[in-house]
mmCIF file of C-alpha atoms and ligand atoms in Angstrom:
data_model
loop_
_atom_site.group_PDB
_atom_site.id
_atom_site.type_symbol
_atom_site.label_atom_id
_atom_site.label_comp_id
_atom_site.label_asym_id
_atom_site.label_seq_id
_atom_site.Cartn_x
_atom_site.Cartn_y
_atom_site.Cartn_z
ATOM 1 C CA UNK A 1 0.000 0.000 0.000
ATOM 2 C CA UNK A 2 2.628 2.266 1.005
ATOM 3 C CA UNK A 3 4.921 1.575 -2.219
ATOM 4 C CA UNK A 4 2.176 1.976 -4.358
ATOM 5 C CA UNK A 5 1.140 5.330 -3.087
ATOM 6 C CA UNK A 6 5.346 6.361 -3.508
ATOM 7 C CA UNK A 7 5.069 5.126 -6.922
ATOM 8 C CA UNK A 8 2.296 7.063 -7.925
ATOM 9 C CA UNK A 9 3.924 9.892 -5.725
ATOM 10 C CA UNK A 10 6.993 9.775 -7.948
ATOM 11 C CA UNK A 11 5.200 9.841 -10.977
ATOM 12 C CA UNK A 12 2.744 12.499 -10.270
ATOM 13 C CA UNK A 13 6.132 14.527 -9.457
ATOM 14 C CA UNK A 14 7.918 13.401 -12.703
ATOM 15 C CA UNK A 15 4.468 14.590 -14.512
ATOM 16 C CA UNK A 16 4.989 17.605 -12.775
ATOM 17 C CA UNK A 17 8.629 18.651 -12.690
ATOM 18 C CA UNK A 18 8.244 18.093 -16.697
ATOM 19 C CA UNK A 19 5.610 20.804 -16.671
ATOM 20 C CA UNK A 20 7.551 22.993 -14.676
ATOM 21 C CA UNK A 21 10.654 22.553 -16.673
ATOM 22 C CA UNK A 22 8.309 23.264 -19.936
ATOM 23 C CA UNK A 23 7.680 26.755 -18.452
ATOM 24 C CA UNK A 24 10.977 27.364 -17.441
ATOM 25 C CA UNK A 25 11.471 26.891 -21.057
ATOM 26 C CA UNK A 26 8.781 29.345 -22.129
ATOM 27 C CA UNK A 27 9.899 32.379 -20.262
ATOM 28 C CA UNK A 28 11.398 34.700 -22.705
ATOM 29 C CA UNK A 29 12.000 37.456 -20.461
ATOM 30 C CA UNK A 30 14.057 38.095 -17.093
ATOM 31 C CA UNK A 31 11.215 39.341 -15.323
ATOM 32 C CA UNK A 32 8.902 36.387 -16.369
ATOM 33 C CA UNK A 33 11.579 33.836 -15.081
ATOM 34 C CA UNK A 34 12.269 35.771 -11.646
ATOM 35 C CA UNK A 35 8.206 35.508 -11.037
ATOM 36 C CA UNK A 36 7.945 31.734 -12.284
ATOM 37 C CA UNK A 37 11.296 31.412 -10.120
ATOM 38 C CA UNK A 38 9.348 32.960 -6.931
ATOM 39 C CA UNK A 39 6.601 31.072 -7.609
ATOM 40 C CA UNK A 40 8.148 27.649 -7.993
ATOM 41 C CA UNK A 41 10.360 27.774 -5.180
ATOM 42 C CA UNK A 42 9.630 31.066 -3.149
ATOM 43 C CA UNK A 43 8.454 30.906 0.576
ATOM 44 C CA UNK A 44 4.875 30.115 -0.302
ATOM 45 C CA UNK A 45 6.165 28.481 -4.294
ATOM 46 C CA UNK A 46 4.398 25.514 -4.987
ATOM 47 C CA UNK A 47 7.311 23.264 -4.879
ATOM 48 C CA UNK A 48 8.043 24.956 -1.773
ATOM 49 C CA UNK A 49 4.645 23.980 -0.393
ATOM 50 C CA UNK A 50 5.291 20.412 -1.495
ATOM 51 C CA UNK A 51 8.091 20.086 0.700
ATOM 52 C CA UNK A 52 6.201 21.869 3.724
ATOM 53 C CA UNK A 53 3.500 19.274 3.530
ATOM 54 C CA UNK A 54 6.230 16.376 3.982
ATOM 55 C CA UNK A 55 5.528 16.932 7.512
ATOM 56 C CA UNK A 56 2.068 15.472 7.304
ATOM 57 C CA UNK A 57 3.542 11.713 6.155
ATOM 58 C CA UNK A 58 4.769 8.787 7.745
ATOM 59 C CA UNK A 59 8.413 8.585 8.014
ATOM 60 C CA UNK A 60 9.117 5.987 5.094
ATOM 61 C CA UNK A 61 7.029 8.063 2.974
ATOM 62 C CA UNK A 62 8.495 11.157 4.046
ATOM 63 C CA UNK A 63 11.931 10.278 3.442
ATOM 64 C CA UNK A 64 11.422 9.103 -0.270
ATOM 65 C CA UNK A 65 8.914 11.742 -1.366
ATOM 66 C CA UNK A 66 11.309 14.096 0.543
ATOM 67 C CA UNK A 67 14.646 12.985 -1.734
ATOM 68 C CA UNK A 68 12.318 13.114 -4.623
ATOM 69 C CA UNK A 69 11.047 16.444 -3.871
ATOM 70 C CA UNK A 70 15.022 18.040 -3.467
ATOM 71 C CA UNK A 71 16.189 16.440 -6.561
ATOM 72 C CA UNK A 72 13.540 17.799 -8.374
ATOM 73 C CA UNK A 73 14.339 21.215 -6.990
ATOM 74 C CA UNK A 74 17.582 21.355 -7.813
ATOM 75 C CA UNK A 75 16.809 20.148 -11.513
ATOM 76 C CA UNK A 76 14.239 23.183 -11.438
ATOM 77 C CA UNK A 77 17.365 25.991 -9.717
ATOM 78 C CA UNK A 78 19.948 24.458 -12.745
ATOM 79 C CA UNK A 79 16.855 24.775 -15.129
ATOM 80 C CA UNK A 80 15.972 28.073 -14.011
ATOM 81 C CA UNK A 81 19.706 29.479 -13.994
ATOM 82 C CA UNK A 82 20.680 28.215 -17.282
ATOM 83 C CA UNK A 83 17.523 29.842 -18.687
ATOM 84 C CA UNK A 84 18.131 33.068 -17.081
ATOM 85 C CA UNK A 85 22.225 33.139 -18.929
ATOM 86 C CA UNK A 86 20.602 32.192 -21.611
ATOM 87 C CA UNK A 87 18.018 35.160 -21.595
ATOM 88 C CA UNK A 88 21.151 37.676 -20.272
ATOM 89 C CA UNK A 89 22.825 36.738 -23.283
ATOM 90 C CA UNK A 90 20.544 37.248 -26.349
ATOM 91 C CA UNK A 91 19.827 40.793 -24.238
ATOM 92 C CA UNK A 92 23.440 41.309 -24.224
ATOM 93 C CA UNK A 93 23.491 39.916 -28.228
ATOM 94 C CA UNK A 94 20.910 42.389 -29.056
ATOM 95 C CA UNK A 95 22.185 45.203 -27.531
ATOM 96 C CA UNK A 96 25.491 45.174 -29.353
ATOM 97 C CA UNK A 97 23.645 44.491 -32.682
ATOM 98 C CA UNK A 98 21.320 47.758 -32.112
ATOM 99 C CA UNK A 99 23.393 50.232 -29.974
ATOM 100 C CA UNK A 100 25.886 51.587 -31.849
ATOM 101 C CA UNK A 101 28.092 55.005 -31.218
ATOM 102 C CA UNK A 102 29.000 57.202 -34.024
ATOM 103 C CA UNK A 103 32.531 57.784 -33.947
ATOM 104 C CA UNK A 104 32.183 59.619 -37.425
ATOM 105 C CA UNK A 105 30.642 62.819 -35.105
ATOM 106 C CA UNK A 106 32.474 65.742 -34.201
ATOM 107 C CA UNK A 107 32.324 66.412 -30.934
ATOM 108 C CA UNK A 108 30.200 68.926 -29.450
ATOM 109 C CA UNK A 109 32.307 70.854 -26.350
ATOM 110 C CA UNK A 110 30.463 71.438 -23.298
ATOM 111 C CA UNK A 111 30.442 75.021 -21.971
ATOM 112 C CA UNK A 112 32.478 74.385 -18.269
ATOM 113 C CA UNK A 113 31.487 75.978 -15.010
ATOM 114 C CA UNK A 114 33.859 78.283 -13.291
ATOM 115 C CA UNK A 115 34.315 78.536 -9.323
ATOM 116 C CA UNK A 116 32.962 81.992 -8.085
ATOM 117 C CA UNK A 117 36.336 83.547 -6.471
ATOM 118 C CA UNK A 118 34.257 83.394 -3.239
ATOM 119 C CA UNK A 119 33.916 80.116 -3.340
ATOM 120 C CA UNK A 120 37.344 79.503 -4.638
ATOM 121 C CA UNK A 121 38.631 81.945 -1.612
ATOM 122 C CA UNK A 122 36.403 79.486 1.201
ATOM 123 C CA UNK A 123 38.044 76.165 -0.100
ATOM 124 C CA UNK A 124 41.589 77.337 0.247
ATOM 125 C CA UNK A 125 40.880 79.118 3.795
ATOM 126 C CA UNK A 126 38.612 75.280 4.913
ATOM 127 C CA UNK A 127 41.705 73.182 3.419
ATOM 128 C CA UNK A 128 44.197 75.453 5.372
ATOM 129 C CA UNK A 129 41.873 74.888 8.944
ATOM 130 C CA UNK A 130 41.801 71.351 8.062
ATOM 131 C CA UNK A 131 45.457 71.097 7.918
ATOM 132 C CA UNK A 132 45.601 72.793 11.932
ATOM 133 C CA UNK A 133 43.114 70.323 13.042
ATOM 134 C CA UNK A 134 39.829 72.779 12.554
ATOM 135 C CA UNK A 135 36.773 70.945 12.036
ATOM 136 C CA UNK A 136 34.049 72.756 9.898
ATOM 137 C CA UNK A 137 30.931 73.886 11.191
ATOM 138 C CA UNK A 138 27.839 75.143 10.161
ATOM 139 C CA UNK A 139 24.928 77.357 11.498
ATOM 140 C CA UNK A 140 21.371 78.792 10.389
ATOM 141 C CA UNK A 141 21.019 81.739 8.004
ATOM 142 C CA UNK A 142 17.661 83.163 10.190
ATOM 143 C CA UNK A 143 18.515 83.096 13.328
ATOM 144 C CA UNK A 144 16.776 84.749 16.849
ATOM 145 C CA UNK A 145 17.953 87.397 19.014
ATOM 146 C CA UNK A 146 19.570 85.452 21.317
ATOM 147 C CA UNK A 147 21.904 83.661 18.979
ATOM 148 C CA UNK A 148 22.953 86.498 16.996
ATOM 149 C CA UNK A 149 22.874 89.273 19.924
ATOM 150 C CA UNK A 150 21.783 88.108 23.521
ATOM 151 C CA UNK A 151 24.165 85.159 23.849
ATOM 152 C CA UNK A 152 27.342 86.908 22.663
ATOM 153 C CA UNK A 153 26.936 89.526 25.178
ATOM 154 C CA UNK A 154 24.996 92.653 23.046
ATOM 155 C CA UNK A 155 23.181 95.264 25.221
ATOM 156 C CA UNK A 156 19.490 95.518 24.736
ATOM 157 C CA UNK A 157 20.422 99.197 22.700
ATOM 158 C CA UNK A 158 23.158 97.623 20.711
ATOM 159 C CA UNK A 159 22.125 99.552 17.369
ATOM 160 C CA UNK A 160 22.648 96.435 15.365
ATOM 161 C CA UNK A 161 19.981 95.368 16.736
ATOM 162 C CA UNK A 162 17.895 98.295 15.140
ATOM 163 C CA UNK A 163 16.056 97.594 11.981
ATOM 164 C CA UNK A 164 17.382 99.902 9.533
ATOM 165 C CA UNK A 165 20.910 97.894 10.240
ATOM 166 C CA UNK A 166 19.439 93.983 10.224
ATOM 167 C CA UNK A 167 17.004 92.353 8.588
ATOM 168 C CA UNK A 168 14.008 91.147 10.655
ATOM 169 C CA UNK A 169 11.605 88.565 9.990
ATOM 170 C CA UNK A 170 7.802 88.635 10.602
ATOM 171 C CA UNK A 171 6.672 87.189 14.202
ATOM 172 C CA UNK A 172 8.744 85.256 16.529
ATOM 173 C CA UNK A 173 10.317 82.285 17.041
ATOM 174 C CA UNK A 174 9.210 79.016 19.362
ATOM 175 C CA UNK A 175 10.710 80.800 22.147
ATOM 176 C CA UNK A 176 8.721 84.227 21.546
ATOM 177 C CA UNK A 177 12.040 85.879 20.715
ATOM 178 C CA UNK A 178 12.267 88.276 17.500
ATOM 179 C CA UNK A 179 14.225 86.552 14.028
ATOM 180 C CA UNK A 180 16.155 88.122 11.725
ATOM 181 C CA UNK A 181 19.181 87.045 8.937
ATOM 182 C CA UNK A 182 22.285 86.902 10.774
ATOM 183 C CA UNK A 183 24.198 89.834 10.564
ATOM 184 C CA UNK A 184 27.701 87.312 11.605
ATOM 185 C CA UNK A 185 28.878 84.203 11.672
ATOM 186 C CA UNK A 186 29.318 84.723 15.127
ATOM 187 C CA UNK A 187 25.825 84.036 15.753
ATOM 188 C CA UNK A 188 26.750 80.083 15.491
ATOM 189 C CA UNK A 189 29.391 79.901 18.059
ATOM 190 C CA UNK A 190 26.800 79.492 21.059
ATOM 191 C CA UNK A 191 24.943 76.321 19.732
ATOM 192 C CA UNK A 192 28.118 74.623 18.535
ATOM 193 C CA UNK A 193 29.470 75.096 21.576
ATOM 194 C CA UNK A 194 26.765 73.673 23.163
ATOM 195 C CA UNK A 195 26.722 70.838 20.514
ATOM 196 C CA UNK A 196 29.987 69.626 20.935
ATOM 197 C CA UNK A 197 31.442 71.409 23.998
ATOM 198 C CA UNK A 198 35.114 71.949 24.589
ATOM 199 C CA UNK A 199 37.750 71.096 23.786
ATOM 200 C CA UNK A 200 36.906 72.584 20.506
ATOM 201 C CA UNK A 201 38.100 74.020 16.996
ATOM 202 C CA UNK A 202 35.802 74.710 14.596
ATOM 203 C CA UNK A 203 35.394 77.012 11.666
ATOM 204 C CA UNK A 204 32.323 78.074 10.365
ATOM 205 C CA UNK A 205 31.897 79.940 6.763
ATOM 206 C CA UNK A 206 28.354 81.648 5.974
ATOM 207 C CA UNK A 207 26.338 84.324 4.426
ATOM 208 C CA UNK A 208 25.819 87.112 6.802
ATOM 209 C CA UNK A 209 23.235 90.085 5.927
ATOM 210 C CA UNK A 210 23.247 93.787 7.069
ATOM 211 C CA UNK A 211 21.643 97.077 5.795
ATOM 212 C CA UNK A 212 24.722 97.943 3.809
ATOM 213 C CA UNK A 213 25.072 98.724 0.315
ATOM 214 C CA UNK A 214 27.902 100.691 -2.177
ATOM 215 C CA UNK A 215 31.187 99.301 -3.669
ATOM 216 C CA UNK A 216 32.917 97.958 -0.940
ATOM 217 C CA UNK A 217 29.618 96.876 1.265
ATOM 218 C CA UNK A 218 27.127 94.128 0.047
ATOM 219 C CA UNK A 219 23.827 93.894 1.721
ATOM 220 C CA UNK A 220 24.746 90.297 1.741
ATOM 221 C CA UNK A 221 28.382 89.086 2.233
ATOM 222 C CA UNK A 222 30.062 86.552 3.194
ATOM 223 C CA UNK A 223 32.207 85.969 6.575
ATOM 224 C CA UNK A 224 34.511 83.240 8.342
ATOM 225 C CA UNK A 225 34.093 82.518 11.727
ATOM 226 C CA UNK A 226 36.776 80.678 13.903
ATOM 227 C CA UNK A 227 37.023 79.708 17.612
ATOM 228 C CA UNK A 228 38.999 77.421 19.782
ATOM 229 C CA UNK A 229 38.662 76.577 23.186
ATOM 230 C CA UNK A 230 40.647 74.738 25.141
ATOM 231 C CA UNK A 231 42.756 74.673 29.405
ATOM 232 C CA UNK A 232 44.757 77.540 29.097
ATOM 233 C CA UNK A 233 44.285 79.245 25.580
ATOM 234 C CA UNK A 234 45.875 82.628 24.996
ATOM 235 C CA UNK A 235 46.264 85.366 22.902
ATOM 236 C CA UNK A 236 49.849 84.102 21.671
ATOM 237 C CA UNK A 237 47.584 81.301 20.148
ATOM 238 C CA UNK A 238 45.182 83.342 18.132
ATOM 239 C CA UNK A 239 48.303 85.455 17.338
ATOM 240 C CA UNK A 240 49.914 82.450 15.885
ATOM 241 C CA UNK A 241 47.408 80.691 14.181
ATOM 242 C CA UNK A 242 45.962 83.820 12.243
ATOM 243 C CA UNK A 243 49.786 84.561 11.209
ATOM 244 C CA UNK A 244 49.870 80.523 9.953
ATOM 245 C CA UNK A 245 46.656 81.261 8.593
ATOM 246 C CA UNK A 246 46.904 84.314 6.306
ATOM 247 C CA UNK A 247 50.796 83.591 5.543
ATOM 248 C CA UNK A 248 49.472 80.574 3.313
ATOM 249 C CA UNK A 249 46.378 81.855 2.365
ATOM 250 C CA UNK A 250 48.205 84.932 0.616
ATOM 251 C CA UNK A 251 51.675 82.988 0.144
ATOM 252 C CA UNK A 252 53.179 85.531 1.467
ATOM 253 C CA UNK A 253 55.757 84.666 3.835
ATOM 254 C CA UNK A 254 56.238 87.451 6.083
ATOM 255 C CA UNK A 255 53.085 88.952 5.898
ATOM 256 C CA UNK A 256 53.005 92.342 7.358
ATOM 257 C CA UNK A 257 50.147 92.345 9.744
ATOM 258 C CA UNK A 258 49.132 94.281 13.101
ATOM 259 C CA UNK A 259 46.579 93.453 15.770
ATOM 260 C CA UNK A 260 44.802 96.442 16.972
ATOM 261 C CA UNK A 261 42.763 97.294 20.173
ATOM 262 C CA UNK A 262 38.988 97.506 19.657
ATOM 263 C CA UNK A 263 35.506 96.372 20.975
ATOM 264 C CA UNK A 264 33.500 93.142 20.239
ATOM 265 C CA UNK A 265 30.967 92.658 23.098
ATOM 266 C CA UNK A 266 31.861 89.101 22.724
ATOM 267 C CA UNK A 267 35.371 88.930 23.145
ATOM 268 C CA UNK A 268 38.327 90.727 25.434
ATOM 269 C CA UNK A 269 40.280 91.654 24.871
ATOM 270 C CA UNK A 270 39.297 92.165 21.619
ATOM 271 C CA UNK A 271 41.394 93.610 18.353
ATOM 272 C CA UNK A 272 41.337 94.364 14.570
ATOM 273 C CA UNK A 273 43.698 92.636 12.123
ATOM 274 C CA UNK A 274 45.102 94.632 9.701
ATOM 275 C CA UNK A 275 47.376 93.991 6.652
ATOM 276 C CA UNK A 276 49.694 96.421 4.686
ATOM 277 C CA UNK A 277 48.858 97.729 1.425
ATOM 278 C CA UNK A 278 50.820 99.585 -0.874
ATOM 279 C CA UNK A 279 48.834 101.824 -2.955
ATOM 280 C CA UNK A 280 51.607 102.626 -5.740
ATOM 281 C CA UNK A 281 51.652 98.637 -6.231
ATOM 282 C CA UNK A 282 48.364 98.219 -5.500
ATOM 283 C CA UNK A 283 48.666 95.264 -3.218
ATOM 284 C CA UNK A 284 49.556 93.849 0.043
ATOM 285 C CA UNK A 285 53.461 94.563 0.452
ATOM 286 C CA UNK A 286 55.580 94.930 3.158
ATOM 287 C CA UNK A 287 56.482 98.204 2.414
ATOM 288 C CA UNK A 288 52.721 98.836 2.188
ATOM 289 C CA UNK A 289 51.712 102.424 3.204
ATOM 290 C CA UNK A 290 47.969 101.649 3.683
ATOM 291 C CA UNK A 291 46.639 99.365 6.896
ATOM 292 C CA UNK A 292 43.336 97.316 5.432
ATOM 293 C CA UNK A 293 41.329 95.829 8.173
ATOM 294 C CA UNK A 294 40.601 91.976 7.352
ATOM 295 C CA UNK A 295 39.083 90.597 10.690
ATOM 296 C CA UNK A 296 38.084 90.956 13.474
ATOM 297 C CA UNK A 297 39.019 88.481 17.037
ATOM 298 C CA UNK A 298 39.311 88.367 20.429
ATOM 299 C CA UNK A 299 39.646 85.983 23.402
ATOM 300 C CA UNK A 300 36.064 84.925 23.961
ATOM 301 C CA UNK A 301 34.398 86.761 26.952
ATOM 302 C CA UNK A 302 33.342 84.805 29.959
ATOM 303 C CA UNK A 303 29.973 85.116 29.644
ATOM 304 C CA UNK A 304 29.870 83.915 26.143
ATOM 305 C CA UNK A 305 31.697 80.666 27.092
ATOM 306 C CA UNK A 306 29.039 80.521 29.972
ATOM 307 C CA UNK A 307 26.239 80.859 27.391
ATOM 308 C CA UNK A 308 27.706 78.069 25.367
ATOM 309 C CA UNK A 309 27.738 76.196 28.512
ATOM 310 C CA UNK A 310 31.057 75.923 28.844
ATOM 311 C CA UNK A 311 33.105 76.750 32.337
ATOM 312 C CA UNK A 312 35.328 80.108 31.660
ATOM 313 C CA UNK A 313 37.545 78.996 35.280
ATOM 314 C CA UNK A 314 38.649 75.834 33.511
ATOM 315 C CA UNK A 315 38.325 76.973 29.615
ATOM 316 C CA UNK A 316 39.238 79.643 27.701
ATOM 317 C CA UNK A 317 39.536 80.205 23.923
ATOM 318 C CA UNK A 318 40.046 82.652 21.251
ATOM 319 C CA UNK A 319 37.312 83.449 18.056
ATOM 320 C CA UNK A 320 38.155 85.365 14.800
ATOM 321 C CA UNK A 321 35.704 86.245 12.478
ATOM 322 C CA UNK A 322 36.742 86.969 9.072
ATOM 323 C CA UNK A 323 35.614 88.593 5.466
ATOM 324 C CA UNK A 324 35.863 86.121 2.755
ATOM 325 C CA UNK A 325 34.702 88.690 0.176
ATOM 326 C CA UNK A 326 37.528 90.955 1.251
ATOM 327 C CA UNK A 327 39.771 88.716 1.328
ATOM 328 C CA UNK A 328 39.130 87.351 -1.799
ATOM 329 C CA UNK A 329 39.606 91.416 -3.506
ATOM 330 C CA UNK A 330 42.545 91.703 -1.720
ATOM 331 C CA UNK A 331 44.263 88.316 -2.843
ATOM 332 C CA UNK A 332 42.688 88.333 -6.540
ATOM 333 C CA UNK A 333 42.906 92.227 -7.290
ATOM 334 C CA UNK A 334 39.318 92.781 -7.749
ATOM 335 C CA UNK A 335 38.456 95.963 -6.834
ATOM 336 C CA UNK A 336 34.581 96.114 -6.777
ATOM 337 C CA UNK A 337 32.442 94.394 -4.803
ATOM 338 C CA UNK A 338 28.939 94.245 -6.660
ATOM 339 C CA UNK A 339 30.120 91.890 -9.517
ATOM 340 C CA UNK A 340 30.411 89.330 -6.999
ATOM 341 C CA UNK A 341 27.206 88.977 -6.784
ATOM 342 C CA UNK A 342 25.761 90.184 -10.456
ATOM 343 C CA UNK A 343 25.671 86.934 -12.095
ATOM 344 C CA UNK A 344 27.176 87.961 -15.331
ATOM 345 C CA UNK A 345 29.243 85.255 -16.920
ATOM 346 C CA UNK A 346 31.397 87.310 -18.704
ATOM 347 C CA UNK A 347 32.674 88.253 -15.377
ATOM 348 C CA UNK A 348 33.133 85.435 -14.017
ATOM 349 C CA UNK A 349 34.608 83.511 -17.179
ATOM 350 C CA UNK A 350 37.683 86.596 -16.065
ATOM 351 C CA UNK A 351 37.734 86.273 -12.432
ATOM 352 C CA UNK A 352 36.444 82.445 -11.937
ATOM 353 C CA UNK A 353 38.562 79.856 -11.316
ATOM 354 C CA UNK A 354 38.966 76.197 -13.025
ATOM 355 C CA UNK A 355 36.898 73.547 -11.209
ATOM 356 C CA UNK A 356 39.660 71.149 -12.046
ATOM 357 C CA UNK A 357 42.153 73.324 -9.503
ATOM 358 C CA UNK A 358 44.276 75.030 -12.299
ATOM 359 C CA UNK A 359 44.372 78.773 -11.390
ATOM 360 C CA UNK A 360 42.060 80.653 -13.831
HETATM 361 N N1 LIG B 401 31.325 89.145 14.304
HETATM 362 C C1 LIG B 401 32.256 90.231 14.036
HETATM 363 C C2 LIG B 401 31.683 91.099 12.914
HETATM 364 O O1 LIG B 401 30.884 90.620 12.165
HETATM 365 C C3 LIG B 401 33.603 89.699 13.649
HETATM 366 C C4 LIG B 401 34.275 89.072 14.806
HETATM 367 C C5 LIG B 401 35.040 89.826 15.662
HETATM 368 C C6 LIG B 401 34.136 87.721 15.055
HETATM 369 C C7 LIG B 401 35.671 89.287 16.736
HETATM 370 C C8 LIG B 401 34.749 87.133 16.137
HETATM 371 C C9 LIG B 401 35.532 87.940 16.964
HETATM 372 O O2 LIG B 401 34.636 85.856 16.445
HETATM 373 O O3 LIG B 401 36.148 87.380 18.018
HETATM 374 O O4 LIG B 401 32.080 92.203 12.789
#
């Protein structure tokens, strides 16, 4: 009784594995195959199925039917991947018969990009903080009061906070405070500082917007911002890494520079950094009989460090903030500042640089 019921087993399966292998056979396109594949021997495939139901048997019948039931699958897997070569190949076959490039055309050259000087001027000064262990930050464009003003230590009558100098935004913020464009970079430092705490070096570059406009000012411009924090930062360490700085960015090696005494709320002390500029050469030389302000740093005040939740008795740290567009006239020789930000390709085809590195 049970042999019989095997025997008719087997050649129900034989019956069956043919027809399978038949439509194996008739698939004549990947996609066809893949579903006939999933069907066949997927999770719920009817051969798949099959073999689930073995369960259900006695032993001897399970065993034999079982055997049966694997060497039919792997007939159907060798089936199925020989089809599918096959298939990959007459795709392949056709492809090379129809697609064909003509090498007889001339070719048409593509119009290539050039990198605004701006931009050119950021990836030199990011490259040169990379190389002194600066990581690279980034904050918001619109910012609120607090971040641009409160937290780096601006009275409530600061006039920048006026709105004929910044640009405010309509309504408030989450936390009911006014928001405006950032008139500085400097209006990052408190949440990175807060993000990543100290130690810290970090650079961040940015658009910054004020109520400024003729041929040196830009309603929007673009600034630098630096700070490092760390036990027992001085001045002799901004002092040193602005020199590094600015001695490669210009390639200049003794740059003539000078710090000079002035007020940031945020910083103190707090100076100017100017470099010379000779106006008979018209650029930065020794010699130079012109002082051009570039930046502006400081070591950072107490209470900003406090505000960035840092401890001022066991931290201290220096910030620089920095004018790329400046920079970039001064290193480049452009002299106005509004074509920067005209769009006209003719300009920039002069003053751009070559996105493959090469100078201009
Ligand atoms: N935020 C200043 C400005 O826009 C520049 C500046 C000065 C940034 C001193 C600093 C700094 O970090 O320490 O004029």
């Amino acid at each position: 009784m049970m042999n019989n019921g095997a025997t008719t087993d087997a050649a129900v399966l034989k019956d069956s594995t043919d027809s399978w292998l038949d439509e194996v056979a008739a698939c004549s396109q990947l996609e066809q195959l893949e579903q006939l594949r999933v069907d066949l021997l997927g999770r719920k495939g009817r051969l798949t199925e099959q073999l689930k139901s073995l369960s259900t048997l006695p032993i001897d019948e399970r065993r034999e039917r079982g055997a049966a039931l694997n060497q039919q699958r792997e007939r159907l897997e060798v089936a199925i991947a020989s089809r599918k070569q096959a298939l990959q190949n007459a795709a392949l076959a056709e492809r090379l018969t129809n697609e064909s490039i003509d090498l007889t055309l001339s070719p048409q050259p593509e119009r290539q990009g050039r990198v605004h000087p701006i931009s050119q001027t950021t990836a030199e000064l990011l490259t040169i903080f990379r190389g002194l262990g600066f990581a690279i930050g980034e904050g918001s464009d619109v910012v609120d009061d607090w971040d641009n003003f409160g937290s780096l230590n601006f009275q409530p009558h600061h006039p920048a906070r006026e709105s004929q100098d910044s640009f405010f935004l309509q309504g408030r913020d989450a936390n009911g405070l006014p928001t405006l464009l950032r008139t500085q970079t400097s209006s990052a430092q408190i949440k990175l500082m807060r993000q990543f705490g100290a130690p810290l070096a970090m650079v961040v570059p940015g658009k910054v917007y004020r109520q400024d406009s003729d041929a040196t000012h830009s309603p929007m411009f673009h600034q630098l911002e630096g700070f490092v924090i760390d036990r027992g930062i001085s001045f002799a360490h901004l002092k040193g890494c602005l020199q590094a700085v600015l001695t490669r960015f210009f390639g200049i090696p003794d740059l003539p520079m000078r710090f000079r005494p002035h007020y940031f709320p945020f910083t103190e002390p707090s100076a100017e950094v100017d470099i010379a500029w000779s106006r008979s050469k018209g650029r930065i030389d020794r010699d130079g009989d012109k002082w051009l302000e570039i930046l502006g740093a400081g070591m950072i005040h107490p209470t900003v460090l406090r505000n960035g939740g840092i401890d001022p008795n066991e931290y201290q740290g220096f910030a620089f903030g920095m004018g790329l567009d400046r920079l970039t006239m001064l290193k480049y020789g452009i002299k106005d500042l509004r074509p920067f930000f005209e769009g006209d390709l003719r300009w920039l085809g002069h003053y751009g640089f070559s996105p493959f590195g090469g100078g201009s």
